[in-house]
Amino acid sequence: MGKIYMIGAMKGGVGKSVSVFNLAYSLQNRGKRVLAVDFDPQANLTTCFGAEDVDVAVGDLMMAVIEDEELPEREEYIWERNGVDFIPSSIQLSAVEAKLRLEMGTEKMLATILEPLKGDYDYILIDTSPSLGALNINAMVAADEVIVTVNPQLLAMMGLQDFLKSVKKIKSRLNEKLNVAGILLTMCDARTILCKTITEQVAETFQGQIRIFESKIPNTVKVGESVYYSEPLIEYAPDSNACRAYNKLAGEVIAYEG
Ligand SMILES: Nc1ncnc2c1ncn2[C@@H]1O[C@H](COP(=O)(O)OP(=O)(O)OP(=O)(O)O)[C@@H](O)[C@H]1O
Ligand SMILES: [Mg+2]
């Protein structure tokens, strides 16, 4: 039975989508069956996968569940690219967010979509938008684990506590199996004092409470280039430090499962 991971943060531009994309391929490279779910109306992850002309996006599935309608056939909404499956998103998902707020009891809509798929995958990774809105509540209710991405350059600690507080609330109110798997530091320039200072600050604050992944993702132009070419680092720059970091992260995630 697969585990569902939500990759989240209150902040934008902290490497959530890039991390979902590369972690998916690094896990797949270790023989794991992976489904990546784009749950952000910006559809950046969908772009990473190079998907165009999307007919059925995650927003359509959400609408169907909200309206108590049947879901389309899996082949219509699960795409595949070089061994990794994904469900694309589109801007229409922002209309779903409004709908979720208007209707009652809509926290479990994404869980309803993903639960039947759990048997087919080892890992389902959900990419989310930088907010604490109705979409992300759905993601937290669907997830078993949360990975929080933190970019040391972007006032990392701001919003982190708020984000973790809402994970706690969802855990006690709606999804008791929810856990924080760890904090992932992204876009780290290990040579800079700022990165070191913030890493230490995060480590001190959460010591004994939340794990910080040993693997830290370095800041490198290879990431932007690989996204431009819609290729994961494992294909575009397999020898880069960033690729090694995502491979190591995949190892940590697998080891965490025991
Ligand atoms: N390790 C890295 N080194 C250099 N650039 C990176 C790295 N990781 C991500 N980026 C770049 O930073 C930008 C933001 O990354 P990404 O889209 O993954 O963030 P995000 O948290 O998903 O943003 P949003 O909150 O808008 O969804 C992108 O242009 C991406 O190419
Ligand atoms: Mg993103």
PDB file of N, CA and C and ligand atoms in Angstrom, residues 17 40 44 127, ligand 2:
ATOM      1  N   SER A  17       7.677  22.389  -6.329  1.00  0.00           N
ATOM      2  CA  SER A  17       7.381  21.674  -7.580  1.00  0.00           C
ATOM      3  C   SER A  17       8.615  20.942  -8.104  1.00  0.00           C
ATOM      4  N   ASP A  40      -1.812  22.305  -7.756  1.00  0.00           N
ATOM      5  CA  ASP A  40      -1.609  23.755  -7.727  1.00  0.00           C
ATOM      6  C   ASP A  40      -2.180  24.333  -9.027  1.00  0.00           C
ATOM      7  N   ASN A  44       2.633  24.295 -12.422  1.00  0.00           N
ATOM      8  CA  ASN A  44       4.086  24.250 -12.704  1.00  0.00           C
ATOM      9  C   ASN A  44       4.608  22.830 -12.843  1.00  0.00           C
ATOM     10  N   ASP A 127       2.042  17.896  -5.140  1.00  0.00           N
ATOM     11  CA  ASP A 127       2.624  19.248  -5.182  1.00  0.00           C
ATOM     12  C   ASP A 127       1.505  20.236  -4.858  1.00  0.00           C
TER      13      ASP A 127
HETATM   14 MG    MG B   2       5.139  25.069  -7.247  1.00  0.00          MG
END
